[in-house]
Coordinates of C-alpha atoms in Angstrom, one line a residue:
X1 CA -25.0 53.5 -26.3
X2 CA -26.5 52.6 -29.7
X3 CA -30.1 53.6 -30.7
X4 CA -32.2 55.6 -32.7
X5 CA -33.6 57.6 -29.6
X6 CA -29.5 58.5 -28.3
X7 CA -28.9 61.4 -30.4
X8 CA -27.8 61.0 -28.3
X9 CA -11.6 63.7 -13.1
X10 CA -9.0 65.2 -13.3
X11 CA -7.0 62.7 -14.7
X12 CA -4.4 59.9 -13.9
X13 CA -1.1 60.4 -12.6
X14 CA 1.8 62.1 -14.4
X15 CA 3.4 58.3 -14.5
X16 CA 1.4 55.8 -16.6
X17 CA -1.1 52.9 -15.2
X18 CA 0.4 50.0 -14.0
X19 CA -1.3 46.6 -14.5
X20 CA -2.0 44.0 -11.8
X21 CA 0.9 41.7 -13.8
X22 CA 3.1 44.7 -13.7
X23 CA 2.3 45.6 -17.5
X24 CA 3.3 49.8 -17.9
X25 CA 0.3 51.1 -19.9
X26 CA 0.8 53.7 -21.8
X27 CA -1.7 57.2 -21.2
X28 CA -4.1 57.8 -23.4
X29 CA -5.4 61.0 -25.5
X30 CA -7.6 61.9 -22.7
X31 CA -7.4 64.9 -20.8
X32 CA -9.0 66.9 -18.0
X33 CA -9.4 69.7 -16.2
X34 CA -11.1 71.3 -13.4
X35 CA -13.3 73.6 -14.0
X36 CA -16.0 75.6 -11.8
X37 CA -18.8 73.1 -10.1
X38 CA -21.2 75.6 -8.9
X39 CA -22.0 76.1 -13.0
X40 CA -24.2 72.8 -12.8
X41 CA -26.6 73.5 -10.0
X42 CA -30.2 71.3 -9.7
X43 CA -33.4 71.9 -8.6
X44 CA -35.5 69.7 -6.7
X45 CA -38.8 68.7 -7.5
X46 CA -41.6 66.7 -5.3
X47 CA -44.6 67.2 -8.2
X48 CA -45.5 67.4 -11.8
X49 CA -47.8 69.0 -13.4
X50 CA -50.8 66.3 -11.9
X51 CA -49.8 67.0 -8.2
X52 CA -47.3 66.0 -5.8
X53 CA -45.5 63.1 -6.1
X54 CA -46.6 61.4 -2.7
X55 CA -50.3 62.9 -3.0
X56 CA -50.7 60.7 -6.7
X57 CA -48.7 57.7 -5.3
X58 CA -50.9 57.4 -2.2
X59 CA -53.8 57.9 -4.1
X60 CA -52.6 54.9 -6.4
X61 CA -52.0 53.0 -2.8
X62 CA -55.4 53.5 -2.1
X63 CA -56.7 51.2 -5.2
X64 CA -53.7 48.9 -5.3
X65 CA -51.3 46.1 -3.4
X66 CA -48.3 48.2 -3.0
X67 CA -45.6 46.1 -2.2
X68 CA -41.4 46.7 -1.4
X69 CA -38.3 45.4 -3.8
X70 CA -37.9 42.6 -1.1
X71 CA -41.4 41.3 -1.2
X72 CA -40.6 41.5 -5.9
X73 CA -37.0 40.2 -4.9
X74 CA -38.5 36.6 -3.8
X75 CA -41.0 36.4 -6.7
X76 CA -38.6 36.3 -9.3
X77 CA -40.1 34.4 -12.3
X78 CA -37.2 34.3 -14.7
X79 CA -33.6 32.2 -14.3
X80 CA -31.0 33.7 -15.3
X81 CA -27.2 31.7 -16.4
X82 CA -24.3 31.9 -13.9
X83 CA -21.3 33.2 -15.9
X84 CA -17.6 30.4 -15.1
X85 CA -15.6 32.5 -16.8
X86 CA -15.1 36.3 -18.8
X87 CA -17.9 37.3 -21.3
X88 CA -17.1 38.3 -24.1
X89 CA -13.7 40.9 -24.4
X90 CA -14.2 41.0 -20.6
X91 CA -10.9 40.2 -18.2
X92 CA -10.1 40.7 -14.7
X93 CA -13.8 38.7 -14.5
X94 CA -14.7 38.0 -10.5
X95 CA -18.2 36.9 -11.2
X96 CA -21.5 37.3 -13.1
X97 CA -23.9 35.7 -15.2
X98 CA -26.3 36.2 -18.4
X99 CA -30.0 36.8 -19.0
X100 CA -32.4 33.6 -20.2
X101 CA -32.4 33.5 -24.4
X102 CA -35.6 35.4 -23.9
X103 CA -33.7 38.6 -22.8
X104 CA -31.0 38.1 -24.9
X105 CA -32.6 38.1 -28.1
X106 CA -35.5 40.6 -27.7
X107 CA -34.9 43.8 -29.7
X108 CA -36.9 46.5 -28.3
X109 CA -35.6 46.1 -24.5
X110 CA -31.7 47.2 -24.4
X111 CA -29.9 47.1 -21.0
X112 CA -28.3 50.3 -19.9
X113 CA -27.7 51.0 -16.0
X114 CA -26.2 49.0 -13.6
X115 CA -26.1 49.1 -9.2
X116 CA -26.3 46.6 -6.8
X117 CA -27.5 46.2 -2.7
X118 CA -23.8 46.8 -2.0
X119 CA -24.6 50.4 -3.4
X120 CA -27.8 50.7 -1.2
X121 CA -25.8 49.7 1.8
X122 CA -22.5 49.4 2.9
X123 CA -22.9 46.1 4.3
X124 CA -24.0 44.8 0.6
X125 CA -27.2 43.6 1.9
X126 CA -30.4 45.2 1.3
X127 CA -33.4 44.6 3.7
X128 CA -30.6 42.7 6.0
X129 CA -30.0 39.7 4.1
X130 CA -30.4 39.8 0.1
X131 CA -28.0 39.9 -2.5
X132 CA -29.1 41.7 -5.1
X133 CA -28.9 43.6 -8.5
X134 CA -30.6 46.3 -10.3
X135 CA -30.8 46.7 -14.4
X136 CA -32.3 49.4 -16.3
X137 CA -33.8 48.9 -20.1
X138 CA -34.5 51.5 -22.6
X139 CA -37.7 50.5 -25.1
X140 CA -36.4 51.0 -28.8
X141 CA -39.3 51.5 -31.4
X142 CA -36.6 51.4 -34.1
X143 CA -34.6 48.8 -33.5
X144 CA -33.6 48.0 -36.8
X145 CA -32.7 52.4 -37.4
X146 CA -35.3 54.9 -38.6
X147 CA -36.3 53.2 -41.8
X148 CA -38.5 50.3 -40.3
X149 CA -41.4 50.9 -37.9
X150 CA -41.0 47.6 -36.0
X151 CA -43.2 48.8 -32.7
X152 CA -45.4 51.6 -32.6
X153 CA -45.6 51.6 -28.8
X154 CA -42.5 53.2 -27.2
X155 CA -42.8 51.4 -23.0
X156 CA -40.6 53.6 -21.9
X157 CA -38.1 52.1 -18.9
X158 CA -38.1 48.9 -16.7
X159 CA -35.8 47.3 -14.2
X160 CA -34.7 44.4 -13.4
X161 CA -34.6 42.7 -9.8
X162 CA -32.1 40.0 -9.7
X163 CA -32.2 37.8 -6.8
X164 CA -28.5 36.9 -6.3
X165 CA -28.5 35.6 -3.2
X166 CA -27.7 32.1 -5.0
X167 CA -24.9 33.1 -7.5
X168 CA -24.9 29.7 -8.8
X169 CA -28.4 30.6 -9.9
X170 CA -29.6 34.0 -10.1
X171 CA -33.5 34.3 -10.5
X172 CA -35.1 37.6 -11.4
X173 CA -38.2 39.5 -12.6
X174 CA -38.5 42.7 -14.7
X175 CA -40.9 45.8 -13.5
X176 CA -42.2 48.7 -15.1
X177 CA -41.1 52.4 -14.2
X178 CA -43.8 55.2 -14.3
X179 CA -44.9 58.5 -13.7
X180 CA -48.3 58.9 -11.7
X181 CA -50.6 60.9 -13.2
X182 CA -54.2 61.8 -13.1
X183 CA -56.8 60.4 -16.0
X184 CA -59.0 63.5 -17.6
X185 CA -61.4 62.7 -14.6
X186 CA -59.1 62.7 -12.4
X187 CA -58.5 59.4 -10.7
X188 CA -55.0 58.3 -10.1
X189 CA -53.0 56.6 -12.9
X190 CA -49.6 56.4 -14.5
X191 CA -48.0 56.4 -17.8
X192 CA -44.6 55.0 -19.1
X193 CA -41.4 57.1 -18.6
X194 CA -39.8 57.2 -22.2
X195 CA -36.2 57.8 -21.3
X196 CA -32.9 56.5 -21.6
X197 CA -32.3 55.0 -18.5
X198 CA -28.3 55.2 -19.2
X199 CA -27.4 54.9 -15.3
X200 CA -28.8 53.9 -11.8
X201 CA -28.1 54.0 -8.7
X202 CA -29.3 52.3 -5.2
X203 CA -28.9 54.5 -2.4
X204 CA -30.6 52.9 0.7
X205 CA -34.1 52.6 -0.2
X206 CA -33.9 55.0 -3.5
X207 CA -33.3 54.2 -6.9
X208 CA -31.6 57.5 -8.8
X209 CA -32.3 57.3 -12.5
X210 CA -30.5 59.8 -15.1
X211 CA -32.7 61.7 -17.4
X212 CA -30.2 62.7 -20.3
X213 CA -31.7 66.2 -21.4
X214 CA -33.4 66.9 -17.5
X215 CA -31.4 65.7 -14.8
X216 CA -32.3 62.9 -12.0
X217 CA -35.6 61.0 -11.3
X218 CA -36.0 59.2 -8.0
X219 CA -37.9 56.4 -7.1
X220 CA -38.6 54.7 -3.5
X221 CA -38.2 50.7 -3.7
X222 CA -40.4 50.8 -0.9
X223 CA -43.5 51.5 -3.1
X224 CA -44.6 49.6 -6.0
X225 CA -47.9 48.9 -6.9
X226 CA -48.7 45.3 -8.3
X227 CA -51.0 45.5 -11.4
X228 CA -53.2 43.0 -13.7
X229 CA -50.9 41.9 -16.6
X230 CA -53.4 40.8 -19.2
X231 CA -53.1 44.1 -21.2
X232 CA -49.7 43.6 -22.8
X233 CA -50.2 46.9 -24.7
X234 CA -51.6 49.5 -22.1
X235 CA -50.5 50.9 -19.1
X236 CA -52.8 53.2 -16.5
X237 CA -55.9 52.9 -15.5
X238 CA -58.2 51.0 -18.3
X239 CA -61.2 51.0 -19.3
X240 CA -61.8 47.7 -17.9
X241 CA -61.0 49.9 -14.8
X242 CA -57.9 47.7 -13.6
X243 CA -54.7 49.4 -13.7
X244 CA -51.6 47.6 -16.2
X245 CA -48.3 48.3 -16.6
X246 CA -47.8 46.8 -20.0
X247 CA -48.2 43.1 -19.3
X248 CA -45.9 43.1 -16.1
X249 CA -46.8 42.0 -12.5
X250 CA -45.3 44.9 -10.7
X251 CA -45.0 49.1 -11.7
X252 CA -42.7 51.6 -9.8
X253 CA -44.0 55.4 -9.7
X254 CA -41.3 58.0 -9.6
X255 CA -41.6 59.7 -5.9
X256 CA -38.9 62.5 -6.3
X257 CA -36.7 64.8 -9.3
X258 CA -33.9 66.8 -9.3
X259 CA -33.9 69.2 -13.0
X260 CA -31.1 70.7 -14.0
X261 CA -31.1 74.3 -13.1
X262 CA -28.1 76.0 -14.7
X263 CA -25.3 75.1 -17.5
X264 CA -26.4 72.5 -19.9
X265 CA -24.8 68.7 -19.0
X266 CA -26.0 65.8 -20.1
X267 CA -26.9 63.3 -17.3
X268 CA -25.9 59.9 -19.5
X269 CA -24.3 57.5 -16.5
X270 CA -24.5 57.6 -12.4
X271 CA -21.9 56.5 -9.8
X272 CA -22.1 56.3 -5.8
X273 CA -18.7 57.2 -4.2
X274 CA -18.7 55.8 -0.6
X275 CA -15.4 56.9 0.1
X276 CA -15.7 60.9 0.2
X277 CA -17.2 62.1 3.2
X278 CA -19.9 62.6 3.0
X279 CA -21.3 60.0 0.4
X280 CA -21.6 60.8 -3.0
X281 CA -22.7 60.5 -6.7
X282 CA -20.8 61.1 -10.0
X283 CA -22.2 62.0 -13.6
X284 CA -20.7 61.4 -16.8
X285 CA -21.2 62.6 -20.1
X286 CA -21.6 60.5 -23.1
X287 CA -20.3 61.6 -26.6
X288 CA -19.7 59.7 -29.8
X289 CA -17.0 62.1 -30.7
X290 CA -15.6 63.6 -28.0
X291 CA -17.9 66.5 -27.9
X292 CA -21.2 67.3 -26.4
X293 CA -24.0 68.7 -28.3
X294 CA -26.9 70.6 -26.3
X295 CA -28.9 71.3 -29.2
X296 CA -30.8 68.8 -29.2
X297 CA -35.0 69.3 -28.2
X298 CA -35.5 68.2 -24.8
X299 CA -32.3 69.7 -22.5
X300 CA -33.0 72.5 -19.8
X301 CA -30.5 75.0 -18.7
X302 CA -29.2 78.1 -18.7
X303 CA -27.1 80.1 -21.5
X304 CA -26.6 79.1 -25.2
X305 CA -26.8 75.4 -26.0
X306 CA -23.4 74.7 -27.7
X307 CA -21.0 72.2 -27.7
X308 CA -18.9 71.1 -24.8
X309 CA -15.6 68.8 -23.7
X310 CA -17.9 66.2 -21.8
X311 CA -17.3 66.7 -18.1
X312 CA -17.6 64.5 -14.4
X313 CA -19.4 66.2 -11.5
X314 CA -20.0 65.2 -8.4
X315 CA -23.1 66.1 -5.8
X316 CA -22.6 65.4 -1.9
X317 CA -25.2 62.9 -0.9
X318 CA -27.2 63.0 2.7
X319 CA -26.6 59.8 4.4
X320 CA -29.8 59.4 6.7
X321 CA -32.3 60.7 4.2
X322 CA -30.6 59.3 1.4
X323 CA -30.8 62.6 -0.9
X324 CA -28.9 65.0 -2.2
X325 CA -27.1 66.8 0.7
X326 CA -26.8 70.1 -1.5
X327 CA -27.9 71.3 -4.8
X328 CA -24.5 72.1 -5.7
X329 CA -21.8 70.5 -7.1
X330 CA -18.4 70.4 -5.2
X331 CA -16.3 68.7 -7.6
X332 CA -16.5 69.2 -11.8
X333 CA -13.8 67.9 -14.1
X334 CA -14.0 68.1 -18.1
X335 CA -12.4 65.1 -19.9
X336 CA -11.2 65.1 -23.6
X337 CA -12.9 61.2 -23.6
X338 CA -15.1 59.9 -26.2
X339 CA -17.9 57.1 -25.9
X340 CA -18.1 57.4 -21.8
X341 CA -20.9 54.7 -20.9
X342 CA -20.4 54.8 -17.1
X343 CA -18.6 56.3 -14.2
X344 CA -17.5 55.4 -10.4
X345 CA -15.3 57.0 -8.4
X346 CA -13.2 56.3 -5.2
X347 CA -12.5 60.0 -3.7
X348 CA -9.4 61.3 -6.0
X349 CA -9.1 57.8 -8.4
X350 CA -12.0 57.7 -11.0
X351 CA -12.9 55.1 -13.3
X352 CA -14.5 55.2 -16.7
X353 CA -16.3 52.1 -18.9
X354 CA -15.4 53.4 -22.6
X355 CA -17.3 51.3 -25.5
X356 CA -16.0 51.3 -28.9
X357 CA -19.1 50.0 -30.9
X358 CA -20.7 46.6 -31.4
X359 CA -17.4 45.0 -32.1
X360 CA -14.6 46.6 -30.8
X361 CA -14.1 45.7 -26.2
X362 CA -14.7 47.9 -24.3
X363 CA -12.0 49.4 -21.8
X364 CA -12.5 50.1 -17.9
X365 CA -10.2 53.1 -17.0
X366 CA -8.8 55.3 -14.5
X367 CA -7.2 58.8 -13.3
X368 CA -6.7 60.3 -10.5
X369 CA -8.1 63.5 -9.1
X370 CA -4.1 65.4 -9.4
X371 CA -2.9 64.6 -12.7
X372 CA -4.2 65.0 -16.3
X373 CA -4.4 61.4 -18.6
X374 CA -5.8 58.5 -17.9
X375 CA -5.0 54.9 -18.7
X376 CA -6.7 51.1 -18.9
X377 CA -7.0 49.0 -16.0
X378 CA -8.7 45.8 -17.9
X379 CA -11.1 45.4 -20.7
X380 CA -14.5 45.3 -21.1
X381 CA -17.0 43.0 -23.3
X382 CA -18.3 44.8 -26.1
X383 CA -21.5 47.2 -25.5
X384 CA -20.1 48.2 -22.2
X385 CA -22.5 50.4 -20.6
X386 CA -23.2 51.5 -16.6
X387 CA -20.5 51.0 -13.8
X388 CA -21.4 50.2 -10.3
X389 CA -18.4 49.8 -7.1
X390 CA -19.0 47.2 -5.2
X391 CA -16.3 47.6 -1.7
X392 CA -14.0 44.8 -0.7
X393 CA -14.8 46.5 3.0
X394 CA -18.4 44.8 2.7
X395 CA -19.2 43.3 5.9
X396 CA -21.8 41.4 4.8
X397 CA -21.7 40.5 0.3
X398 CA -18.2 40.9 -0.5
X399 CA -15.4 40.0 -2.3
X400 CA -11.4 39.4 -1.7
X401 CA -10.8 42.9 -3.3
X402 CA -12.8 45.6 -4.1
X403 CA -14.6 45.0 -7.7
X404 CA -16.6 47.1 -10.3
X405 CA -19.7 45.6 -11.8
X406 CA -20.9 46.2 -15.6
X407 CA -23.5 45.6 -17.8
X408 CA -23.3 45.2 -22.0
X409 CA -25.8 45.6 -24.0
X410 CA -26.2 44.3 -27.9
X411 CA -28.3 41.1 -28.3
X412 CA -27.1 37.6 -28.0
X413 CA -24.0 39.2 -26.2
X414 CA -26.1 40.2 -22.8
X415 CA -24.2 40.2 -19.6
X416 CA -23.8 41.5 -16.2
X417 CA -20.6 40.7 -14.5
X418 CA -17.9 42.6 -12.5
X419 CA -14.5 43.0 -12.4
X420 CA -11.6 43.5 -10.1
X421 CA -11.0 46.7 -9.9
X422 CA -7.3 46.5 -10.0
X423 CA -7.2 44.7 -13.3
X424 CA -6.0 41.7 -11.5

């Protein structure tokens, strides 16, 4: 995580990590502990302060195509490179590829958050038959740091749709994220969500966003509205009384929230854990020093904001709706870990993507639920970010072992790629 706009497990076991090639590596200086879950409660929310979510969205339906990711999956209109070998610092690489010299170069949009269809379903196809991936993008202003005002307009978030059905060569297009909203009359609109974006998640046919300070915004992939992209600098209704979302084809409203509604955390990353019963999802903290501040504007929750040893908790999720089965946490674990970008777990064994600025590799590593250090599987490319599993036990888009996909994120060294999760 760099940026102007960031001001942002119990561990391994007592013997160290061994390597796929049978390297002992030694534990590291992080630490964890369990602590009490039911501390970091949420709240779920189906409105803001316009209306209901599903009452603004279908009044949005009403003046617009609304369309489903499958129908934006097949009109990709951007090609992106197919990765032969490790990016960057990477190792263990399985497969991947990079964004077209467009995306790599442009310094407002910054990649963040990473899932895939084999999130949304265990089968790794979503809709049945496509292959796909899902990136989120933070808007920086300030790219070049507070002293230059290089865009005015803060866009807020959008995500990417890549169309990996061919991996040879992936196609994809980018689409806006929003709010609805009503205009001062009244009619149905939307505005830009100005978040981070840090984490995703695709669970069946929802999209879970992290809101650092707030907690989780939902979105349903099976409504988004397309929009008239000759307006590269507005987005809402117009005056020439055609919506835009900022020059792109395609906007997705949010449709669902869950704000935090106790102890202060900071929602940074997002993981789906398909082998707890039932499902669930895992947050991570991110701090540049190994401890959380919460005094920052912009957090909600209960108590003093101080400073914290950044923490993992877990939520059960509800398989058929495809929500959160409970409010309540059953699992929360603080970790003496600087610089977590991303978290997945797998039950007891968790794994953490760990950057170390816009030079040094990153490092993928793991603990387990019964011990108290953790150690590196493999390295990452530099700018690691978001970590998504993707299940060897895939019936349909899988691999010969199970694999974890990441995403990096400083110019010119772009990439999504995965992993073997074994460090093979």
């Amino acid at each position: 995580m760099t940026m102007a706009r960031r001001s942002i497990i119990k561990g391994m076991a007592a013997a160290p990590f061994v390597g796929a090639a049978g390297t002992v590596l030694s534990p590291s200086e992080a630490h964890a502990s369990t602590i009490g879950s039911s501390q970091f409660r949420l709240r779920a929310r189906a409105s803001n302060s316009y209306g209901r979510f599903a009452d603004l969205n279908a009044g949005l339906a009403a003046r617009l195509t609304k369309v489903n990711a499958r129908a934006v999956l097949a009109d990709a209109d951007r090609r992106a490179k197919r990765l032969t070998g490790a990016p960057s610092t990477a190792r263990a690489f399985q497969t991947g590829f990079a964004w077209d010299s467009a995306d790599q170069t442009v310094p407002h949009w910054i990649p963040q958050g990473v899932t895939t269809s084999a999130d949304a379903y265990s089968s790794g196809y979503y809709g049945g038959t496509d292959k796909a991936v899902l990136v989120s993008w933070y808007f920086e202003a300030h790219p070049n740091g507070d002293q230059v005002v290089d865009h005015p307009l803060d866009k807020g978030m959008r995500l990417t749709f890549v169309n990996h059905n061919n991996a040879a060569a992936p196609t994809y297009r980018h689409v806006l994220l929003v709010e609805p909203v009503r205009t001062g009359t009244g009619a149905p609109s939307f505005r830009p969500v100005r978040k981070h974006a840090g984490g995703i998640m695709w669970y069946g046919d929802l999209l879970y966003v992290v809101d650092t300070y707030k907690g989780l915004r939902i979105f349903d992939l099976r409504t988004l509205f397309k929009v008239a992209t000759t307006q590269k600098d507005v987005c809402g209704l117009h005056t020439d009384g055609q919506y835009h979302g900022y020059g792109y084809r395609y906007v997705l409203p949010q449709s669902h929230a869950y704000d935090n509604a106790a102890k202060y955390l900071r929602y940074s990353s997002i993981g789906l854990d398909r082998a707890t019963n039932p499902d669930s999802l895992v947050i991570s903290e991110y701090s540049p020093a190994g401890t959380v501040s919460y005094a920052e504007d912009g957090f909600i929750g209960t108590g003093r904001p101080s400073t914290a040893v950044p923490k993992i908790v877990r939520w059960p999720l509800d398989e058929a709706g495809r929500y959160l089965a409970s409010l309540t946490p059953t699992e929360a674990v603080s970790v003496r870990q600087k610089k977590i970008q991303g978290v997945v777990s797998r039950g007891s064994r968790h794994y953490l993507a760990v950057s170390d600025g816009p030079s040094g590799k990153g490092a993928l590593r793991t603990f387990a639920s019964s011990a108290s250090t953790a150690g590196t599987v493999t390295s990452l490319a530099v700018g690691c970010e978001d970590l998504s599993f993707h299940s060897k036990d895939a019936t349909g888009w899988k691999y010969g072992e199970h694999v974890i996909w990441n995403v990096s994120e400083y110019a010119k060294k772009r990439y999504v790629y995965a992993v073997r999760a074994d460090g093979s």
